[in-house]
């Protein structure tokens, strides 16, 4: 059996859909990155909201387009709010993104993120060490920094996607997006070589080449990408577009802006400003032209 070939991701169309939709993203994220997370969402074309209180988080998640759960630097009150937001998002069918910041070395956040794999995240965005640790096959990186390369995390990403049903994005010099999907095979279909009508689950993988090394020198760029992923998921679902494509487009948008920012930045400070400007000014076609998207 050979499942049907993956369709190419139309990055430009996804950017257009996201900007026209202007998705409202409910961010329950760590205190270190709230400013840049909100700035990135606004620059890219989405709308941010930071609502952590347990008595409000559930109500807000139910009306948001997408939800980000970022476990970096959690407080007891925020964790209670995260539980409420996840429950409300699930009930409302709202896509939510799990960002397992620095899991592996810290017991509380590792336990939370592991338990939430059963709660139906639409996507998981992590670096390579976090991906391996969340899959239970590694001890994590050096704080928020990865000590593994993306290729080494591919088996863990595939395992996490199979266990959780989420699209799994591993960020690094090249980004990897992995998802599981059901392919219906019909007799006589030349794309599946099927003898009888049946369904099979296959893995889809996409590599994205873009960005700039200075992205690693500005605090919160990865965390903000988690929020941008939630924005793209919310917009894509409203247009009937696959979650996998939405996650690829989010990484392409952030990476293309990083490429442009790196051309003029003298260092991390000017890079951060240039990155935000590029997130705002790049056209959908320019974003698509600045990235290389390859099926694996």
Short mmCIF file of C-alpha atoms in Angstrom, two decimals:
data_model
loop_
_atom_site.label_atom_id
_atom_site.label_comp_id
_atom_site.label_asym_id
_atom_site.label_seq_id
_atom_site.Cartn_x
_atom_site.Cartn_y
_atom_site.Cartn_z
CA UNK A 1 0.00 0.00 0.00
CA UNK A 2 1.26 3.47 -0.86
CA UNK A 3 -0.86 6.28 0.52
CA UNK A 4 -1.75 9.24 -1.64
CA UNK A 5 0.95 11.85 -2.05
CA UNK A 6 0.78 14.87 0.23
CA UNK A 7 -0.60 18.01 -1.31
CA UNK A 8 1.73 21.02 -1.23
CA UNK A 9 1.08 23.63 1.43
CA UNK A 10 -0.15 26.93 -0.07
CA UNK A 11 1.66 29.22 2.35
CA UNK A 12 0.58 32.45 0.66
CA UNK A 13 -3.08 31.46 0.78
CA UNK A 14 -2.81 30.57 4.47
CA UNK A 15 -1.22 33.94 5.29
CA UNK A 16 -4.03 35.69 3.46
CA UNK A 17 -6.68 33.70 5.31
CA UNK A 18 -5.06 34.40 8.67
CA UNK A 19 -4.80 38.15 8.06
CA UNK A 20 -8.34 38.41 6.69
CA UNK A 21 -9.69 36.43 9.65
CA UNK A 22 -7.74 38.29 12.35
CA UNK A 23 -8.07 35.41 14.84
CA UNK A 24 -8.39 36.14 18.55
CA UNK A 25 -5.73 34.15 20.42
CA UNK A 26 -6.11 33.41 24.12
CA UNK A 27 -2.59 33.12 25.54
CA UNK A 28 -1.90 31.48 28.88
CA UNK A 29 1.82 31.94 28.70
CA UNK A 30 4.80 32.61 30.91
CA UNK A 31 5.46 36.03 32.36
CA UNK A 32 8.81 36.42 30.58
CA UNK A 33 7.37 36.47 27.07
CA UNK A 34 3.95 38.11 27.30
CA UNK A 35 5.05 41.37 25.68
CA UNK A 36 6.73 39.84 22.64
CA UNK A 37 3.93 37.31 22.26
CA UNK A 38 1.33 40.05 22.05
CA UNK A 39 3.54 42.12 19.73
CA UNK A 40 4.07 39.20 17.35
CA UNK A 41 0.38 38.39 17.13
CA UNK A 42 -0.53 41.98 16.42
CA UNK A 43 2.23 42.42 13.82
CA UNK A 44 1.30 39.20 12.03
CA UNK A 45 -2.38 40.07 11.80
CA UNK A 46 -3.99 38.36 14.79
CA UNK A 47 -5.37 39.70 18.08
CA UNK A 48 -3.88 38.70 21.47
CA UNK A 49 -5.58 38.30 24.85
CA UNK A 50 -3.84 37.30 28.08
CA UNK A 51 -6.48 35.92 30.48
CA UNK A 52 -5.04 33.72 33.24
CA UNK A 53 -7.54 33.95 36.10
CA UNK A 54 -9.21 30.56 36.73
CA UNK A 55 -12.66 32.15 36.89
CA UNK A 56 -12.18 33.86 33.52
CA UNK A 57 -9.90 31.56 31.53
CA UNK A 58 -12.59 29.03 30.66
CA UNK A 59 -15.09 31.66 29.55
CA UNK A 60 -12.53 33.33 27.34
CA UNK A 61 -11.21 30.13 25.79
CA UNK A 62 -14.74 29.31 24.68
CA UNK A 63 -14.95 32.46 22.55
CA UNK A 64 -11.36 32.61 21.29
CA UNK A 65 -10.27 31.47 17.83
CA UNK A 66 -7.28 29.62 19.29
CA UNK A 67 -5.66 28.99 22.68
CA UNK A 68 -2.00 28.77 23.67
CA UNK A 69 -0.94 26.80 26.75
CA UNK A 70 2.71 27.61 27.53
CA UNK A 71 4.02 25.86 30.66
CA UNK A 72 7.09 28.05 31.17
CA UNK A 73 7.28 29.63 34.65
CA UNK A 74 3.81 28.44 35.78
CA UNK A 75 2.04 29.73 38.89
CA UNK A 76 -0.55 27.75 40.86
CA UNK A 77 -3.31 30.14 39.80
CA UNK A 78 -2.24 30.05 36.16
CA UNK A 79 -2.19 26.24 36.12
CA UNK A 80 -5.76 26.26 37.42
CA UNK A 81 -6.64 28.65 34.63
CA UNK A 82 -4.94 26.40 32.08
CA UNK A 83 -7.05 23.44 33.16
CA UNK A 84 -10.20 25.56 32.75
CA UNK A 85 -9.11 26.91 29.37
CA UNK A 86 -8.28 23.48 27.98
CA UNK A 87 -11.63 22.07 29.11
CA UNK A 88 -13.51 24.99 27.58
CA UNK A 89 -11.54 24.83 24.32
CA UNK A 90 -12.28 21.13 23.98
CA UNK A 91 -15.97 21.69 24.63
CA UNK A 92 -16.12 24.49 22.07
CA UNK A 93 -13.99 22.73 19.46
CA UNK A 94 -11.39 25.49 19.65
CA UNK A 95 -7.87 24.46 18.62
CA UNK A 96 -5.31 24.77 21.39
CA UNK A 97 -1.52 24.58 21.24
CA UNK A 98 0.70 23.01 23.87
CA UNK A 99 4.15 24.60 24.28
CA UNK A 100 6.09 22.32 26.69
CA UNK A 101 8.76 24.83 27.64
CA UNK A 102 11.77 23.21 29.32
CA UNK A 103 10.01 19.93 30.09
CA UNK A 104 12.18 17.04 31.15
CA UNK A 105 14.18 18.57 33.96
CA UNK A 106 11.31 20.04 36.00
CA UNK A 107 8.76 17.67 37.51
CA UNK A 108 5.69 19.92 37.71
CA UNK A 109 5.62 21.18 34.14
CA UNK A 110 6.67 17.80 32.76
CA UNK A 111 3.76 16.14 34.52
CA UNK A 112 1.30 18.80 33.37
CA UNK A 113 2.40 18.65 29.75
CA UNK A 114 2.40 14.85 29.73
CA UNK A 115 -1.09 14.68 31.21
CA UNK A 116 -2.38 17.23 28.70
CA UNK A 117 -1.37 15.01 25.80
CA UNK A 118 -4.61 13.19 26.57
CA UNK A 119 -6.63 16.41 26.32
CA UNK A 120 -6.55 16.73 22.55
CA UNK A 121 -4.11 19.52 21.67
CA UNK A 122 -4.40 20.54 18.04
CA UNK A 123 -0.67 21.17 17.92
CA UNK A 124 2.47 20.81 20.00
CA UNK A 125 5.28 23.32 19.34
CA UNK A 126 8.64 22.60 20.92
CA UNK A 127 12.36 22.50 20.34
CA UNK A 128 14.10 19.18 19.77
CA UNK A 129 15.04 18.50 23.41
CA UNK A 130 11.54 19.36 24.62
CA UNK A 131 10.01 17.09 22.00
CA UNK A 132 12.21 14.16 23.02
CA UNK A 133 11.57 14.75 26.72
CA UNK A 134 7.80 15.03 26.27
CA UNK A 135 7.84 11.72 24.43
CA UNK A 136 9.58 10.21 27.46
CA UNK A 137 12.82 9.36 25.70
CA UNK A 138 15.09 12.13 27.00
CA UNK A 139 15.83 14.37 29.96
CA UNK A 140 15.30 17.74 28.28
CA UNK A 141 17.72 20.44 27.26
CA UNK A 142 19.59 23.20 29.05
CA UNK A 143 16.65 25.21 30.35
CA UNK A 144 14.81 26.56 27.34
CA UNK A 145 17.73 25.77 25.01
CA UNK A 146 17.80 22.57 23.00
CA UNK A 147 20.79 20.24 23.20
CA UNK A 148 19.50 18.03 20.38
CA UNK A 149 19.05 18.67 16.67
CA UNK A 150 15.71 18.52 14.94
CA UNK A 151 16.47 15.36 12.97
CA UNK A 152 17.18 13.48 16.20
CA UNK A 153 13.72 14.46 17.46
CA UNK A 154 11.83 13.15 14.42
CA UNK A 155 11.00 9.72 15.93
CA UNK A 156 9.75 11.40 19.11
CA UNK A 157 7.66 13.84 17.08
CA UNK A 158 6.05 10.99 15.18
CA UNK A 159 5.37 9.15 18.44
CA UNK A 160 3.83 12.22 20.08
CA UNK A 161 1.59 12.83 17.09
CA UNK A 162 0.42 9.23 17.13
CA UNK A 163 -0.29 9.30 20.88
CA UNK A 164 -1.98 12.69 21.06
CA UNK A 165 -3.44 13.19 17.59
CA UNK A 166 -1.76 16.60 17.47
CA UNK A 167 0.30 18.17 14.73
CA UNK A 168 3.81 18.27 16.20
CA UNK A 169 6.20 21.06 15.20
CA UNK A 170 9.88 20.82 16.12
CA UNK A 171 11.72 24.12 15.72
CA UNK A 172 15.39 24.59 14.96
CA UNK A 173 17.65 25.64 12.07
CA UNK A 174 15.13 23.67 9.98
CA UNK A 175 11.61 23.20 11.31
CA UNK A 176 9.82 19.86 11.11
CA UNK A 177 6.03 19.47 11.16
CA UNK A 178 4.58 15.97 11.64
CA UNK A 179 0.97 14.83 11.77
CA UNK A 180 -1.10 11.70 11.48
CA UNK A 181 -4.03 11.46 9.13
CA UNK A 182 -6.49 8.83 8.00
CA UNK A 183 -6.42 7.89 4.33
CA UNK A 184 -9.45 6.16 2.85
CA UNK A 185 -8.47 3.57 0.27
CA UNK A 186 -10.86 2.42 -2.40
CA UNK A 187 -10.61 -0.47 -4.84
CA UNK A 188 -8.97 0.57 -8.08
CA UNK A 189 -7.57 3.81 -6.67
CA UNK A 190 -4.12 4.10 -8.33
CA UNK A 191 -2.84 6.37 -5.53
CA UNK A 192 -3.33 3.76 -2.81
CA UNK A 193 -3.03 0.39 -4.57
CA UNK A 194 -6.04 -0.74 -2.55
CA UNK A 195 -7.84 -4.02 -3.20
CA UNK A 196 -10.72 -3.27 -0.82
CA UNK A 197 -12.26 -0.20 0.76
CA UNK A 198 -10.35 0.45 3.96
CA UNK A 199 -8.86 3.21 6.06
CA UNK A 200 -5.30 3.57 7.23
CA UNK A 201 -3.43 6.07 9.35
CA UNK A 202 -0.33 7.53 7.74
CA UNK A 203 2.20 10.10 8.85
CA UNK A 204 2.66 13.37 7.02
CA UNK A 205 5.93 15.27 7.51
CA UNK A 206 7.03 18.65 6.21
CA UNK A 207 10.37 20.44 6.52
CA UNK A 208 10.58 24.24 6.49
CA UNK A 209 13.84 26.08 5.79
CA UNK A 210 13.88 29.75 6.76
CA UNK A 211 14.82 32.02 9.63
CA UNK A 212 18.08 33.42 11.01
CA UNK A 213 20.40 32.47 13.92
CA UNK A 214 19.57 35.73 15.72
CA UNK A 215 16.09 34.33 16.43
CA UNK A 216 17.83 32.37 19.20
CA UNK A 217 19.22 35.58 20.73
CA UNK A 218 15.88 37.30 21.32
CA UNK A 219 13.81 36.13 24.29
CA UNK A 220 10.46 34.56 23.52
CA UNK A 221 10.65 34.08 19.77
CA UNK A 222 9.79 30.40 20.09
CA UNK A 223 7.05 31.05 22.65
CA UNK A 224 5.55 33.73 20.39
CA UNK A 225 5.61 31.21 17.55
CA UNK A 226 3.41 28.97 19.67
CA UNK A 227 0.84 31.76 19.86
CA UNK A 228 1.15 32.43 16.13
CA UNK A 229 0.51 28.73 15.54
CA UNK A 230 -2.73 29.01 17.51
CA UNK A 231 -3.69 32.00 15.35
CA UNK A 232 -3.13 30.09 12.13
CA UNK A 233 -5.01 27.06 13.44
CA UNK A 234 -8.03 29.17 14.34
CA UNK A 235 -8.07 30.88 10.96
CA UNK A 236 -7.47 27.70 8.99
CA UNK A 237 -10.25 25.77 10.71
CA UNK A 238 -12.71 28.55 9.94
CA UNK A 239 -11.79 28.10 6.27
CA UNK A 240 -11.81 24.29 6.32
CA UNK A 241 -8.03 24.01 5.90
CA UNK A 242 -6.03 21.21 7.52
CA UNK A 243 -4.29 21.80 10.84
CA UNK A 244 -1.01 20.53 9.38
CA UNK A 245 -1.04 23.26 6.71
CA UNK A 246 -1.82 25.91 9.32
CA UNK A 247 1.15 24.90 11.46
CA UNK A 248 3.47 24.94 8.45
CA UNK A 249 2.26 28.41 7.47
CA UNK A 250 2.81 29.78 10.97
CA UNK A 251 6.41 28.59 10.95
CA UNK A 252 6.92 29.92 7.42
CA UNK A 253 5.60 33.37 8.41
CA UNK A 254 7.88 33.60 11.46
CA UNK A 255 10.86 32.18 9.60
CA UNK A 256 10.52 34.42 6.55
CA UNK A 257 10.36 37.46 8.80
CA UNK A 258 13.49 36.23 10.55
CA UNK A 259 15.31 35.89 7.24
CA UNK A 260 14.47 39.46 6.28
CA UNK A 261 15.31 40.85 9.72
CA UNK A 262 18.70 39.16 9.67
CA UNK A 263 19.69 41.03 6.50
CA UNK A 264 19.82 44.40 8.25
CA UNK A 265 20.10 43.75 11.98
CA UNK A 266 23.34 44.69 13.74
CA UNK A 267 22.51 42.48 16.73
CA UNK A 268 19.66 41.06 18.84
CA UNK A 269 18.13 44.44 19.69
CA UNK A 270 17.73 45.70 16.15
CA UNK A 271 16.82 42.18 15.02
CA UNK A 272 13.81 42.07 17.37
CA UNK A 273 12.46 45.32 15.94
CA UNK A 274 13.17 44.28 12.34
CA UNK A 275 11.49 40.90 12.94
CA UNK A 276 8.28 42.52 14.14
CA UNK A 277 8.35 44.92 11.20
CA UNK A 278 8.82 42.05 8.74
CA UNK A 279 5.99 40.04 10.32
CA UNK A 280 3.80 43.04 9.58
CA UNK A 281 5.07 44.17 6.16
CA UNK A 282 5.84 40.98 4.24
CA UNK A 283 3.18 40.10 1.69
CA UNK A 284 1.81 36.55 1.52
CA UNK A 285 3.69 35.99 -1.74
CA UNK A 286 6.96 37.30 -0.28
CA UNK A 287 6.61 34.98 2.71
CA UNK A 288 6.07 32.00 0.42
CA UNK A 289 9.07 32.97 -1.71
CA UNK A 290 11.37 33.31 1.31
CA UNK A 291 10.87 29.78 2.62
CA UNK A 292 11.55 26.30 1.28
CA UNK A 293 8.81 23.84 2.17
CA UNK A 294 9.54 20.18 1.46
CA UNK A 295 7.48 17.09 2.06
CA UNK A 296 9.30 14.21 3.75
#
